[in-house]
Amino acid sequence: MSDTTVAAKPPAPQTVQEITTRQRTQFELVVRRFLRHKLAVGSLVLFLLIVLFAFVGPLLWKYDYTYIDGPSYSPPSMDYPLGTDQAGHDLLGQSMRGTQQSLKISLLVALIATTFGALWGAVAGFYRGWLDGVLMRIADVILTLPSIAIAVALAVNFRGGASWWGLALVLSFLAWAGISRVVRGVVLSLREQEFIEAAKAMGASDLRIILRHLLPNALGTIIVAATVTIATTILAETALSFIGFGVQRPDTSLGLLINDAKLSVQDQPWLFYFPGLFIILIALTVNFVGDGLRDAFDPRQTLVRR
């Protein structure tokens, strides 16, 4: 028998694991940057707890904000954790309702003013020319209105029956102009970008370019402007209620609680300081969240790959 030789197969070449990278989406980048901002994350958690306190708390707490059967000027106790006022209102129930109304006013103002202001600024920045001049002069007039104009508007239209939504409409009218100027500046830089020129070359209408290309790319600036609006509206509502032109009884708000307690600071300080604490917490947390969002949307941040 003849020996047969079998050629050995050469060893398989060592494979090199392919290294692949996937660029994160813009949303993922924003979330990662925001989560690195510890103060903003903590502020967001605290703000959400305040929202739960305002909207869920009244459903769980035993005393409604209209409750008046408590003892007058009772200091904080187990039965009335934040004390009571002269009429026997439970201040905890009143604070829940006041925080709820102040948040509703602020959120509605942010929604209306941001939406209208962003559209106004986008149109002005996109078309430029005489239309830009007219739109921005109108915005400038709104920006120069003194604070007394707010009080006059409330006195004429809502005095004796101011509701939270009525106050929100007046404050929205005075808040959109500043947002429009910020968005206009962003749009002026975006309109010269290549993707806008490409959209025009493909026959996209002006409305489509504004709604589908310009405003989405200005979303970071718009969101930050909305958070600033929430914080400033809380303070504006407080100031207006303090001088008697805000939400009226039988309803309440944080500003109205401050106004009611202004003569009792020395003898019953809890009536003044507890609502004031909620105002400060809301304003600070929203501002810190806005700072975190501003950093998260900053395009100069380094791209993160995995």
Tab-separated table of C-alpha atoms in Angstrom:
chain	number	residue	atom	x	y	z
A	1	MET	CA	0.000	0.000	0.000
A	2	SER	CA	1.243	3.379	-0.823
A	3	ASP	CA	1.404	5.900	1.893
A	4	THR	CA	-0.862	8.842	1.315
A	5	THR	CA	0.047	12.118	2.787
A	6	VAL	CA	-2.574	14.604	3.781
A	7	ALA	CA	-1.520	18.168	3.614
A	8	ALA	CA	-2.182	19.896	6.867
A	9	LYS	CA	-4.394	22.910	6.658
A	10	PRO	CA	-2.617	26.105	7.432
A	11	PRO	CA	-3.731	27.707	10.675
A	12	ALA	CA	-6.542	30.163	10.276
A	13	PRO	CA	-5.292	33.672	10.337
A	14	GLN	CA	-5.933	35.437	13.590
A	15	THR	CA	-8.963	37.621	13.278
A	16	VAL	CA	-8.811	41.143	14.487
A	17	GLN	CA	-11.964	42.258	16.141
A	18	GLU	CA	-13.353	45.136	14.261
A	19	ILE	CA	-13.634	48.213	16.348
A	20	THR	CA	-16.759	50.131	15.562
A	21	THR	CA	-18.045	53.335	16.960
A	22	ARG	CA	-21.549	54.690	16.876
A	23	GLN	CA	-22.082	58.354	17.209
A	24	ARG	CA	-24.673	59.145	19.818
A	25	THR	CA	-27.801	60.991	18.827
A	26	GLN	CA	-28.181	64.623	19.764
A	27	PHE	CA	-30.763	63.680	22.384
A	28	GLU	CA	-28.390	61.170	23.994
A	29	LEU	CA	-25.603	63.749	24.081
A	30	VAL	CA	-27.878	66.320	25.714
A	31	VAL	CA	-29.048	63.839	28.356
A	32	ARG	CA	-25.477	62.746	29.185
A	33	ARG	CA	-24.271	66.326	29.503
A	34	PHE	CA	-27.240	67.252	31.663
A	35	LEU	CA	-26.738	64.251	33.977
A	36	ARG	CA	-23.139	65.359	34.554
A	37	HIS	CA	-24.501	68.650	35.927
A	38	LYS	CA	-25.188	67.437	39.480
A	39	LEU	CA	-26.700	70.697	40.703
A	40	ALA	CA	-29.143	70.771	37.779
A	41	VAL	CA	-30.144	67.139	38.308
A	42	GLY	CA	-30.722	67.713	42.022
A	43	SER	CA	-32.722	70.843	41.233
A	44	LEU	CA	-34.861	68.953	38.732
A	45	VAL	CA	-35.645	66.287	41.335
A	46	LEU	CA	-36.570	68.948	43.902
A	47	PHE	CA	-38.721	70.802	41.360
A	48	LEU	CA	-40.596	67.593	40.528
A	49	LEU	CA	-41.192	67.026	44.250
A	50	ILE	CA	-42.629	70.553	44.489
A	51	VAL	CA	-44.921	69.772	41.546
A	52	LEU	CA	-46.109	66.607	43.328
A	53	PHE	CA	-46.619	68.620	46.515
A	54	ALA	CA	-48.765	71.125	44.621
A	55	PHE	CA	-50.877	68.806	42.486
A	56	VAL	CA	-50.985	65.511	44.417
A	57	GLY	CA	-50.707	66.880	47.954
A	58	PRO	CA	-54.220	68.407	48.041
A	59	LEU	CA	-55.663	64.992	47.171
A	60	LEU	CA	-53.968	63.416	50.179
A	61	TRP	CA	-54.036	66.138	52.820
A	62	LYS	CA	-57.002	66.220	55.205
A	63	TYR	CA	-57.604	69.981	55.054
A	64	ASP	CA	-58.729	71.728	51.873
A	65	TYR	CA	-57.469	75.230	51.118
A	66	THR	CA	-60.990	76.526	51.844
A	67	TYR	CA	-60.984	74.994	55.356
A	68	ILE	CA	-61.601	77.716	57.975
A	69	ASP	CA	-62.484	75.787	61.143
A	70	GLY	CA	-59.007	75.809	62.632
A	71	PRO	CA	-57.899	78.038	65.511
A	72	SER	CA	-56.745	81.526	64.576
A	73	TYR	CA	-52.997	82.141	64.375
A	74	SER	CA	-52.076	78.655	65.526
A	75	PRO	CA	-48.298	78.100	65.262
A	76	PRO	CA	-46.965	75.002	63.467
A	77	SER	CA	-48.058	71.816	65.210
A	78	MET	CA	-48.738	68.149	64.510
A	79	ASP	CA	-52.285	68.919	63.388
A	80	TYR	CA	-51.320	72.045	61.419
A	81	PRO	CA	-47.698	71.530	60.277
A	82	LEU	CA	-47.396	75.072	58.861
A	83	GLY	CA	-49.801	76.752	61.292
A	84	THR	CA	-53.005	78.668	60.564
A	85	ASP	CA	-53.903	82.257	59.694
A	86	GLN	CA	-56.344	84.691	61.256
A	87	ALA	CA	-59.384	83.081	59.577
A	88	GLY	CA	-58.342	79.583	60.651
A	89	HIS	CA	-57.109	78.462	57.230
A	90	ASP	CA	-54.651	75.588	57.341
A	91	LEU	CA	-51.472	77.083	55.864
A	92	LEU	CA	-50.274	73.740	54.500
A	93	GLY	CA	-53.462	73.337	52.469
A	94	GLN	CA	-53.233	76.976	51.424
A	95	SER	CA	-49.586	76.564	50.420
A	96	MET	CA	-50.411	73.518	48.302
A	97	ARG	CA	-53.116	75.424	46.474
A	98	GLY	CA	-50.971	78.560	46.223
A	99	THR	CA	-48.026	76.627	44.812
A	100	GLN	CA	-50.355	74.885	42.359
A	101	GLN	CA	-51.798	78.162	41.090
A	102	SER	CA	-48.405	79.871	40.866
A	103	LEU	CA	-46.998	76.916	38.928
A	104	LYS	CA	-49.996	76.871	36.592
A	105	ILE	CA	-49.525	80.571	35.898
A	106	SER	CA	-45.781	80.181	35.317
A	107	LEU	CA	-46.068	77.108	33.100
A	108	LEU	CA	-48.851	78.637	31.003
A	109	VAL	CA	-46.884	81.861	30.586
A	110	ALA	CA	-43.806	79.881	29.559
A	111	LEU	CA	-45.837	77.898	27.015
A	112	ILE	CA	-47.598	80.888	25.452
A	113	ALA	CA	-44.705	83.342	25.555
A	114	THR	CA	-42.120	80.833	24.344
A	115	THR	CA	-44.268	79.568	21.471
A	116	PHE	CA	-45.298	83.014	20.278
A	117	GLY	CA	-41.901	84.593	20.873
A	118	ALA	CA	-40.040	81.798	19.093
A	119	LEU	CA	-42.273	82.045	16.019
A	120	TRP	CA	-42.025	85.842	16.006
A	121	GLY	CA	-38.239	85.801	16.274
A	122	ALA	CA	-37.881	83.018	13.691
A	123	VAL	CA	-39.920	84.928	11.110
A	124	ALA	CA	-37.972	88.130	11.765
A	125	GLY	CA	-34.596	86.408	11.536
A	126	PHE	CA	-35.471	84.379	8.441
A	127	TYR	CA	-36.858	87.204	6.284
A	128	ARG	CA	-34.713	90.053	7.637
A	129	GLY	CA	-35.097	93.353	5.768
A	130	TRP	CA	-38.052	95.638	6.437
A	131	LEU	CA	-40.142	92.859	8.015
A	132	ASP	CA	-37.401	92.161	10.532
A	133	GLY	CA	-37.245	95.853	11.362
A	134	VAL	CA	-40.995	96.153	11.919
A	135	LEU	CA	-41.278	92.993	14.021
A	136	MET	CA	-38.311	93.872	16.216
A	137	ARG	CA	-39.517	97.435	16.767
A	138	ILE	CA	-42.800	96.034	18.036
A	139	ALA	CA	-40.869	93.711	20.351
A	140	ASP	CA	-38.775	96.651	21.548
A	141	VAL	CA	-41.934	98.576	22.466
A	142	ILE	CA	-43.145	95.638	24.574
A	143	LEU	CA	-39.741	95.386	26.265
A	144	THR	CA	-39.786	99.061	27.231
A	145	LEU	CA	-43.180	98.890	28.938
A	146	PRO	CA	-42.740	99.679	32.655
A	147	SER	CA	-43.956	97.273	35.289
A	148	ILE	CA	-46.776	99.663	36.161
A	149	ALA	CA	-48.351	98.777	32.820
A	150	ILE	CA	-48.952	95.255	34.134
A	151	ALA	CA	-50.728	96.609	37.201
A	152	VAL	CA	-52.835	98.946	35.066
A	153	ALA	CA	-53.822	96.114	32.700
A	154	LEU	CA	-54.843	93.961	35.642
A	155	ALA	CA	-56.701	96.805	37.334
A	156	VAL	CA	-58.723	97.580	34.206
A	157	ASN	CA	-59.494	94.037	33.078
A	158	PHE	CA	-59.338	91.765	36.103
A	159	ARG	CA	-59.694	93.881	39.224
A	160	GLY	CA	-62.050	92.215	41.688
A	161	GLY	CA	-62.011	88.924	39.846
A	162	ALA	CA	-58.526	88.126	38.651
A	163	SER	CA	-58.157	84.463	37.774
A	164	TRP	CA	-54.931	82.555	37.334
A	165	TRP	CA	-55.424	82.250	33.583
A	166	GLY	CA	-56.226	85.950	33.231
A	167	LEU	CA	-53.035	86.839	35.037
A	168	ALA	CA	-51.145	84.351	32.850
A	169	LEU	CA	-52.417	86.008	29.672
A	170	VAL	CA	-51.289	89.455	30.812
A	171	LEU	CA	-47.838	88.204	31.827
A	172	SER	CA	-47.516	86.265	28.555
A	173	PHE	CA	-48.144	89.469	26.616
A	174	LEU	CA	-45.206	91.058	28.396
A	175	ALA	CA	-42.836	88.054	28.289
A	176	TRP	CA	-42.704	86.985	24.639
A	177	ALA	CA	-40.678	89.945	23.330
A	178	GLY	CA	-37.450	89.041	25.083
A	179	ILE	CA	-37.683	85.457	23.846
A	180	SER	CA	-38.243	86.642	20.282
A	181	ARG	CA	-35.003	88.618	20.294
A	182	VAL	CA	-33.009	85.630	21.542
A	183	VAL	CA	-34.493	83.265	18.935
A	184	ARG	CA	-33.995	85.844	16.176
A	185	GLY	CA	-30.273	85.950	16.925
A	186	VAL	CA	-30.006	82.166	16.636
A	187	VAL	CA	-32.008	82.093	13.390
A	188	LEU	CA	-29.827	84.780	11.825
A	189	SER	CA	-26.826	82.485	12.193
A	190	LEU	CA	-28.683	79.327	11.156
A	191	ARG	CA	-30.197	80.738	7.965
A	192	GLU	CA	-26.772	80.931	6.339
A	193	GLN	CA	-25.975	77.266	6.976
A	194	GLU	CA	-25.695	74.791	4.117
A	195	PHE	CA	-28.675	72.676	5.200
A	196	ILE	CA	-30.940	75.710	4.830
A	197	GLU	CA	-29.588	76.391	1.349
A	198	ALA	CA	-30.129	72.723	0.481
A	199	ALA	CA	-33.732	72.887	1.707
A	200	LYS	CA	-34.351	75.948	-0.459
A	201	ALA	CA	-32.786	74.230	-3.473
A	202	MET	CA	-35.126	71.250	-2.972
A	203	GLY	CA	-38.112	73.572	-3.139
A	204	ALA	CA	-39.070	73.630	0.554
A	205	SER	CA	-41.482	76.419	1.428
A	206	ASP	CA	-40.532	79.178	3.840
A	207	LEU	CA	-42.982	77.855	6.418
A	208	ARG	CA	-41.482	74.369	6.205
A	209	ILE	CA	-37.953	75.717	6.557
A	210	ILE	CA	-38.929	77.692	9.659
A	211	LEU	CA	-40.895	74.890	11.330
A	212	ARG	CA	-38.841	71.852	10.271
A	213	HIS	CA	-35.303	73.212	10.112
A	214	LEU	CA	-34.783	76.508	11.937
A	215	LEU	CA	-36.881	76.086	15.095
A	216	PRO	CA	-35.749	72.486	15.821
A	217	ASN	CA	-32.119	73.611	15.583
A	218	ALA	CA	-32.876	76.483	17.965
A	219	LEU	CA	-34.635	74.159	20.428
A	220	GLY	CA	-31.892	74.343	23.042
A	221	THR	CA	-32.087	78.121	23.210
A	222	ILE	CA	-35.881	78.004	23.293
A	223	ILE	CA	-35.987	75.501	26.173
A	224	VAL	CA	-33.535	77.533	28.236
A	225	ALA	CA	-35.591	80.679	27.563
A	226	ALA	CA	-38.698	78.829	28.778
A	227	THR	CA	-37.053	77.901	32.094
A	228	VAL	CA	-36.000	81.509	32.640
A	229	THR	CA	-39.574	82.592	31.908
A	230	ILE	CA	-40.942	80.214	34.547
A	231	ALA	CA	-38.627	81.650	37.209
A	232	THR	CA	-39.302	85.290	36.333
A	233	THR	CA	-43.057	84.688	36.178
A	234	ILE	CA	-43.086	83.266	39.706
A	235	LEU	CA	-41.449	86.464	40.929
A	236	ALA	CA	-43.723	88.666	38.808
A	237	GLU	CA	-46.848	86.956	40.127
A	238	THR	CA	-45.589	87.432	43.661
A	239	ALA	CA	-44.957	91.130	43.095
A	240	LEU	CA	-48.358	91.731	41.494
A	241	SER	CA	-50.241	89.850	44.200
A	242	PHE	CA	-48.280	91.721	46.851
A	243	ILE	CA	-49.627	95.051	45.577
A	244	GLY	CA	-53.146	93.642	45.183
A	245	PHE	CA	-53.363	93.039	41.431
A	246	GLY	CA	-52.851	89.280	41.323
A	247	VAL	CA	-55.107	86.318	42.019
A	248	GLN	CA	-58.035	87.286	44.221
A	249	ARG	CA	-59.893	85.479	46.985
A	250	PRO	CA	-61.497	82.969	47.382
A	251	ASP	CA	-58.672	81.498	45.282
A	252	THR	CA	-55.078	81.858	46.367
A	253	SER	CA	-51.484	81.858	45.155
A	254	LEU	CA	-48.085	82.130	46.775
A	255	GLY	CA	-47.995	85.847	46.087
A	256	LEU	CA	-51.416	86.334	47.649
A	257	LEU	CA	-50.335	84.394	50.756
A	258	ILE	CA	-47.318	86.704	51.061
A	259	ASN	CA	-49.611	89.712	50.686
A	260	ASP	CA	-51.992	88.440	53.371
A	261	ALA	CA	-49.121	87.844	55.792
A	262	LYS	CA	-47.273	91.130	55.312
A	263	LEU	CA	-48.742	92.632	58.490
A	264	SER	CA	-48.081	89.494	60.542
A	265	VAL	CA	-44.347	89.033	59.972
A	266	GLN	CA	-43.406	90.011	63.520
A	267	ASP	CA	-46.081	88.142	65.463
A	268	GLN	CA	-46.870	85.190	63.152
A	269	PRO	CA	-43.737	84.799	60.993
A	270	TRP	CA	-44.727	81.331	59.721
A	271	LEU	CA	-47.477	82.925	57.609
A	272	PHE	CA	-44.860	84.866	55.665
A	273	TYR	CA	-41.810	82.630	55.586
A	274	PHE	CA	-43.334	79.316	54.481
A	275	PRO	CA	-44.905	80.695	51.267
A	276	GLY	CA	-41.741	82.715	50.718
A	277	LEU	CA	-39.661	79.540	51.003
A	278	PHE	CA	-41.700	77.868	48.253
A	279	ILE	CA	-41.224	80.887	45.993
A	280	ILE	CA	-37.461	80.842	46.532
A	281	LEU	CA	-37.231	77.079	45.973
A	282	ILE	CA	-39.177	77.230	42.706
A	283	ALA	CA	-37.162	80.157	41.362
A	284	LEU	CA	-33.801	78.635	42.317
A	285	THR	CA	-34.525	75.101	41.091
A	286	VAL	CA	-35.834	76.309	37.735
A	287	ASN	CA	-32.813	78.574	37.284
A	288	PHE	CA	-30.389	75.752	38.076
A	289	VAL	CA	-32.215	73.412	35.691
A	290	GLY	CA	-31.950	76.126	33.048
A	291	ASP	CA	-28.207	76.384	33.647
A	292	GLY	CA	-27.857	72.628	33.215
A	293	LEU	CA	-29.886	72.649	30.006
A	294	ARG	CA	-27.856	75.551	28.632
A	295	ASP	CA	-24.629	73.604	29.182
A	296	ALA	CA	-26.184	70.406	27.806
A	297	PHE	CA	-27.276	72.065	24.570
A	298	ASP	CA	-23.923	73.844	24.137
A	299	PRO	CA	-22.640	72.725	20.695
A	300	ARG	CA	-19.046	73.349	21.763
A	301	GLN	CA	-19.170	70.296	24.012
A	302	THR	CA	-16.988	67.369	22.884
A	303	LEU	CA	-18.819	64.567	21.052
A	304	VAL	CA	-19.059	61.394	23.081
A	305	ARG	CA	-18.638	58.095	21.243
A	306	ARG	CA	-19.026	54.510	22.311
